[in-house]
Amino acid sequence: MSKEARAPFTAEDAAAAWDAGADAFDAFVESGEDFYRIEVHGPGLLAACGDIRGLRVLDLGCGQGYFCRQLADRGAQVVGVDVSPGQIGHARRHEAERPLGIVYEVMDAAQVGEQWNPGDFDLVTSCMAIHDTADPARVLASAASLLRPGQRLVYSAPNPTTDPPYREWERDSDGRKLALKIDRYFDTGPKEMDWNMPRLEAHWRTPMVHSNLSEMTAMIDDAGLLIRRIHEPRPTDEQVKRRPKLDDCARLPYFLLFDCVKSQPQRA
Ligand SMILES: C[S@@+](CC[C@H](N)C(=O)[O-])C[C@H]1O[C@@H](n2cnc3c(N)ncnc32)[C@H](O)[C@@H]1O
């Protein structure tokens, strides 16, 4: 995957791009070839959510419903929203094939605060999606407006320290990864991501926003949230032995999970 600078984009642009990649993305997730998700950041995000039995959970940018199904399988009542009708089409097909009571809506995640009321959900989650929205700060603020003090927003993102606009593995003559070359960490803003890995059945491009750590934490603060913890999930030695391709994310933090809590209103 590469990332080139691009002009600011709208929610409609994101919807069109994710519609174009909907079939290939669904095939990728369902094939098991997205091993970072299945082995590392997916289980990491679930663990960060804690015990979700009986909780009402809203999942933002749910795509074809991967994380919604993970939540529902563990006893949560789940609503998933995504701006792409193509993604929601796949999510609803999975729900029809294996009903879990998940409700899916086509919606811009920046508008969830207008759709529901504070306290309608016990927890808001998002799996690898907020950086793919046109305005991550608005999405965080909208999600936070649904939370009561003490309730949480738990979400995952590519770790910006190892996923800046320029990144390339230096390899030895046998193709083994030696060291990750990274650059342009502070070159933040809208980018175009090329989904061109050989593991994909088709290639497509999506807009996204690269933010550095200062910007990410400022957005969380501006939304009225406090960070309880961050997590940098990585595979165990046993997982790497079973799937040697996970070695790279055992050496470097590829993912960043934010466990945030709605703060108490400030006293005047
Ligand atoms: C990398 S995919 C992740 C999908 C899903 N959470 C998963 O883990 O498989 C990013 C998703 O964000 C969605 N997205 C982008 N902008 C959005 C917005 N403004 N509101 C809701 N969803 C959005 C895309 O349509 C896409 O499905």
Coordinates of C-alpha atoms and ligand atoms in Angstrom, one line a residue:
M1 CA 0.0 0.0 0.0
S2 CA 1.3 3.5 -0.8
K3 CA 0.0 6.9 0.1
E4 CA 0.1 10.0 -2.1
A5 CA -1.0 13.5 -1.1
R6 CA -4.4 14.5 -2.3
A7 CA -6.9 17.3 -2.1
P8 CA -9.4 17.3 0.8
F9 CA -12.3 15.0 0.2
T10 CA -15.9 14.6 1.2
A11 CA -18.0 11.8 2.7
E12 CA -19.4 11.2 -0.7
D13 CA -15.9 10.8 -2.2
A14 CA -15.2 8.2 0.5
A15 CA -18.5 6.4 -0.1
A16 CA -17.7 6.2 -3.9
A17 CA -14.2 4.8 -3.3
W18 CA -15.3 2.3 -0.7
D19 CA -18.2 1.2 -2.9
A20 CA -15.7 0.6 -5.7
G21 CA -13.6 -1.6 -3.5
A22 CA -16.6 -3.3 -1.6
D23 CA -16.4 -6.7 -3.3
A24 CA -12.6 -7.0 -3.1
F25 CA -12.6 -5.8 0.5
D26 CA -15.2 -8.3 1.5
A27 CA -13.3 -11.1 -0.3
F28 CA -10.1 -10.0 1.5
V29 CA -11.7 -10.0 5.0
E30 CA -13.5 -13.3 4.5
S31 CA -10.6 -15.1 2.9
G32 CA -8.5 -14.9 6.1
E33 CA -5.7 -13.2 4.1
D34 CA -6.1 -10.1 6.2
F35 CA -4.0 -11.8 8.9
Y36 CA -3.1 -8.6 10.7
R37 CA -6.8 -8.0 11.4
I38 CA -7.6 -11.6 12.3
E39 CA -4.6 -12.3 14.5
V40 CA -3.6 -8.9 15.8
H41 CA -5.6 -5.7 15.7
G42 CA -9.0 -7.3 15.7
P43 CA -8.4 -9.3 18.9
G44 CA -6.6 -6.4 20.4
L45 CA -9.6 -4.1 19.9
L46 CA -12.0 -6.7 21.3
A47 CA -9.7 -7.1 24.4
A48 CA -9.6 -3.3 24.8
C49 CA -13.4 -3.2 24.8
G50 CA -13.5 -5.6 27.8
D51 CA -16.7 -7.4 28.8
I52 CA -19.4 -6.4 26.3
R53 CA -22.1 -8.9 27.2
G54 CA -25.5 -7.1 27.1
L55 CA -24.0 -3.8 26.1
R56 CA -25.6 -1.6 23.3
V57 CA -22.7 -0.8 21.0
L58 CA -22.4 1.5 18.0
D59 CA -19.7 0.7 15.6
L60 CA -18.5 3.5 13.3
G61 CA -17.3 2.8 9.7
C62 CA -18.3 -0.8 10.1
G63 CA -17.6 -1.8 6.5
Q64 CA -18.8 -5.3 5.7
G65 CA -19.5 -5.9 9.4
Y66 CA -16.4 -7.8 10.5
F67 CA -16.1 -6.1 13.9
C68 CA -19.9 -5.8 14.5
R69 CA -20.0 -9.6 14.2
Q70 CA -17.1 -10.0 16.6
L71 CA -19.0 -7.8 19.1
A72 CA -22.3 -9.6 18.6
D73 CA -20.7 -13.0 18.9
R74 CA -19.7 -11.9 22.4
G75 CA -23.2 -10.9 23.5
A76 CA -23.4 -7.2 22.5
Q77 CA -26.4 -5.6 20.8
V78 CA -24.8 -3.9 17.8
V79 CA -25.6 -1.1 15.4
G80 CA -23.1 -0.6 12.6
V81 CA -23.0 2.5 10.4
D82 CA -21.0 3.1 7.2
V83 CA -21.1 5.8 4.6
S84 CA -20.7 3.2 1.7
P85 CA -23.9 1.5 0.5
G86 CA -21.7 -1.2 -1.0
Q87 CA -20.1 -2.1 2.3
I88 CA -23.4 -2.1 4.1
G89 CA -24.8 -4.4 1.4
H90 CA -22.2 -7.0 2.2
A91 CA -22.8 -6.4 6.0
R92 CA -26.5 -7.1 5.6
R93 CA -25.9 -10.2 3.4
H94 CA -23.6 -11.6 6.2
E95 CA -26.4 -10.8 8.7
A96 CA -29.0 -12.6 6.5
E97 CA -26.7 -15.6 6.2
R98 CA -25.9 -15.8 10.0
P99 CA -28.4 -13.7 11.9
L100 CA -26.9 -12.0 15.0
G101 CA -29.5 -9.2 15.4
I102 CA -27.1 -6.5 14.1
V103 CA -28.7 -3.4 12.6
Y104 CA -26.8 -1.7 9.8
E105 CA -27.4 1.9 8.5
V106 CA -25.8 3.8 5.6
M107 CA -24.7 7.0 7.4
D108 CA -21.8 9.4 7.6
A109 CA -20.2 8.7 11.0
A110 CA -19.9 12.5 11.5
Q111 CA -23.7 12.6 11.8
V112 CA -24.3 9.9 14.5
G113 CA -24.8 12.7 17.1
E114 CA -27.8 13.9 15.2
Q115 CA -29.3 10.5 14.8
W116 CA -29.2 9.2 18.4
N117 CA -29.3 10.7 21.9
P118 CA -26.7 10.6 24.7
G119 CA -27.0 7.3 26.5
D120 CA -28.6 5.4 23.6
F121 CA -25.4 3.3 23.5
D122 CA -23.2 2.0 26.3
L123 CA -20.1 1.9 24.1
V124 CA -18.9 3.3 20.8
T125 CA -16.3 1.5 18.8
S126 CA -14.5 1.8 15.5
C127 CA -12.2 -0.7 13.8
M128 CA -9.6 0.9 11.4
A129 CA -12.1 3.5 10.0
I130 CA -11.9 6.9 11.6
H131 CA -8.7 7.8 9.7
D132 CA -10.6 6.9 6.5
T133 CA -13.3 9.5 7.1
A134 CA -13.2 13.0 5.5
D135 CA -13.2 14.7 8.9
P136 CA -11.9 12.5 11.8
A137 CA -12.2 15.4 14.3
R138 CA -15.9 15.8 13.5
V139 CA -16.5 12.0 13.7
L140 CA -14.9 11.9 17.2
A141 CA -16.9 14.9 18.4
S142 CA -20.1 13.4 17.0
A143 CA -19.4 10.0 18.7
A144 CA -18.5 11.7 21.9
S145 CA -21.8 13.7 21.9
L146 CA -23.6 10.3 22.3
L147 CA -21.6 9.3 25.4
R148 CA -22.5 10.1 29.0
P149 CA -19.6 10.9 31.3
G150 CA -17.8 7.7 32.1
Q151 CA -18.8 5.9 28.9
R152 CA -16.1 4.9 26.4
L153 CA -15.1 5.2 22.7
V154 CA -12.6 2.5 21.8
Y155 CA -11.1 2.6 18.3
S156 CA -8.1 1.4 16.3
A157 CA -6.0 3.1 13.7
P158 CA -2.7 2.4 11.8
N159 CA 0.1 3.5 14.1
P160 CA 1.2 6.8 12.5
T161 CA 4.8 6.3 13.8
T162 CA 5.3 3.3 11.5
D163 CA 2.7 4.2 8.8
P164 CA 3.7 7.7 7.6
P165 CA 3.3 8.7 3.9
Y166 CA 6.6 7.1 3.0
R167 CA 7.4 3.6 4.3
E168 CA 9.3 0.8 2.7
W169 CA 11.0 -2.3 4.1
E170 CA 14.7 -2.7 3.3
R171 CA 15.2 -6.4 2.4
D172 CA 18.1 -8.8 2.1
S173 CA 18.8 -10.7 -1.1
D174 CA 16.4 -13.4 0.0
G175 CA 13.6 -10.9 0.5
R176 CA 13.7 -11.0 4.3
K177 CA 12.8 -7.8 6.0
L178 CA 15.8 -6.0 7.5
A179 CA 14.6 -2.6 8.7
L180 CA 11.6 -0.3 8.0
K181 CA 12.5 2.9 6.2
I182 CA 10.0 5.6 7.1
D183 CA 9.8 9.3 6.3
R184 CA 7.4 12.3 6.1
Y185 CA 5.8 11.6 9.5
F186 CA 4.9 15.3 9.8
D187 CA 3.4 15.5 6.3
T188 CA -0.1 15.2 7.6
G189 CA -3.5 15.7 5.9
P190 CA -5.5 14.0 3.2
K191 CA -3.8 11.1 1.3
E192 CA -4.8 8.6 -1.3
M193 CA -4.2 5.0 -0.3
D194 CA -3.5 2.4 -3.0
W195 CA -4.9 -1.0 -2.1
N196 CA -2.4 -2.9 -4.3
M197 CA -1.1 -5.8 -2.2
P198 CA -0.8 -9.1 -4.1
R199 CA -3.1 -10.7 -1.5
L200 CA -6.1 -8.7 -2.9
E201 CA -8.2 -10.1 -5.7
A202 CA -8.6 -6.6 -7.2
H203 CA -6.9 -3.2 -6.5
W204 CA -8.6 0.0 -5.6
R205 CA -7.8 3.4 -4.1
T206 CA -9.4 5.2 -1.1
P207 CA -9.0 8.6 0.5
M208 CA -7.7 8.8 4.1
V209 CA -6.2 11.3 6.5
H210 CA -2.7 10.8 8.0
S211 CA -2.5 12.5 11.4
N212 CA 0.5 12.5 13.7
L213 CA 0.3 11.7 17.4
S214 CA -0.1 15.3 18.5
E215 CA -3.0 15.8 16.1
M216 CA -4.7 12.5 17.1
T217 CA -4.5 13.3 20.8
A218 CA -5.7 16.9 20.2
M219 CA -8.8 15.7 18.3
I220 CA -9.6 13.3 21.2
D221 CA -9.2 16.2 23.7
D222 CA -11.2 18.6 21.6
A223 CA -14.1 16.0 21.4
G224 CA -14.3 16.1 25.2
L225 CA -12.7 12.7 25.7
L226 CA -9.8 11.6 27.9
I227 CA -7.4 8.8 26.9
R228 CA -7.6 6.0 29.6
R229 CA -5.0 3.8 27.8
I230 CA -3.4 3.3 24.5
H231 CA -2.6 -0.2 23.3
E232 CA -0.1 -1.3 20.6
P233 CA -1.2 -4.9 19.9
R234 CA 1.3 -7.3 18.5
P235 CA 1.5 -11.0 17.9
T236 CA 2.9 -13.6 20.3
D237 CA 5.9 -15.7 19.5
E238 CA 3.5 -18.6 18.9
Q239 CA 1.5 -16.6 16.4
V240 CA 4.7 -15.6 14.5
K241 CA 5.8 -19.2 14.5
R242 CA 2.5 -20.3 13.0
R243 CA 2.3 -17.3 10.6
P244 CA 5.8 -16.0 9.9
K245 CA 4.5 -13.0 8.0
L246 CA 3.4 -11.5 11.3
D247 CA 7.1 -11.1 12.2
D248 CA 7.1 -7.5 11.0
C249 CA 4.3 -6.3 13.4
A250 CA 6.0 -8.3 16.3
R251 CA 9.0 -6.1 15.8
L252 CA 7.3 -2.7 15.2
P253 CA 4.0 -1.2 16.4
Y254 CA 1.8 -1.3 13.3
F255 CA -1.4 -0.5 15.2
L256 CA -2.6 2.0 17.8
L257 CA -5.8 1.5 19.9
F258 CA -7.3 4.4 21.8
D259 CA -9.4 3.6 24.9
C260 CA -11.1 6.9 25.6
V261 CA -13.7 8.0 28.1
K262 CA -16.1 10.8 28.1
S263 CA -14.9 13.4 30.6
Q264 CA -17.1 15.1 33.3
P265 CA -18.4 18.5 32.2
Q266 CA -16.1 21.3 33.4
R267 CA -17.4 23.3 36.4
A268 CA -17.8 27.0 35.7
Ligands
LIG1 C1 -10.7 0.1 6.3 S1 -12.4 0.1 6.2 C2 -12.8 -0.6 7.8 C3 -14.1 -1.3 7.8 C4 -14.5 -2.1 9.1 N1 -14.5 -1.3 10.3 C5 -13.5 -3.2 9.3 O1 -12.7 -3.3 10.2 O2 -13.5 -4.1 8.4 C6 -12.9 1.8 6.5 C7 -14.4 2.0 6.4 O3 -14.7 3.4 6.7 C8 -15.9 3.8 6.0 N2 -16.0 5.2 6.0 C9 -15.3 6.2 5.4 N3 -15.8 7.4 5.6 C10 -16.9 7.2 6.4 C11 -17.8 8.1 7.0 N4 -17.7 9.4 6.9 N5 -18.8 7.6 7.8 C12 -18.9 6.2 8.0 N6 -18.0 5.4 7.4 C13 -17.0 5.8 6.7 C14 -15.6 3.2 4.6 O4 -16.7 3.1 3.8 C15 -15.0 1.8 5.0 O5 -16.0 0.8 5.1

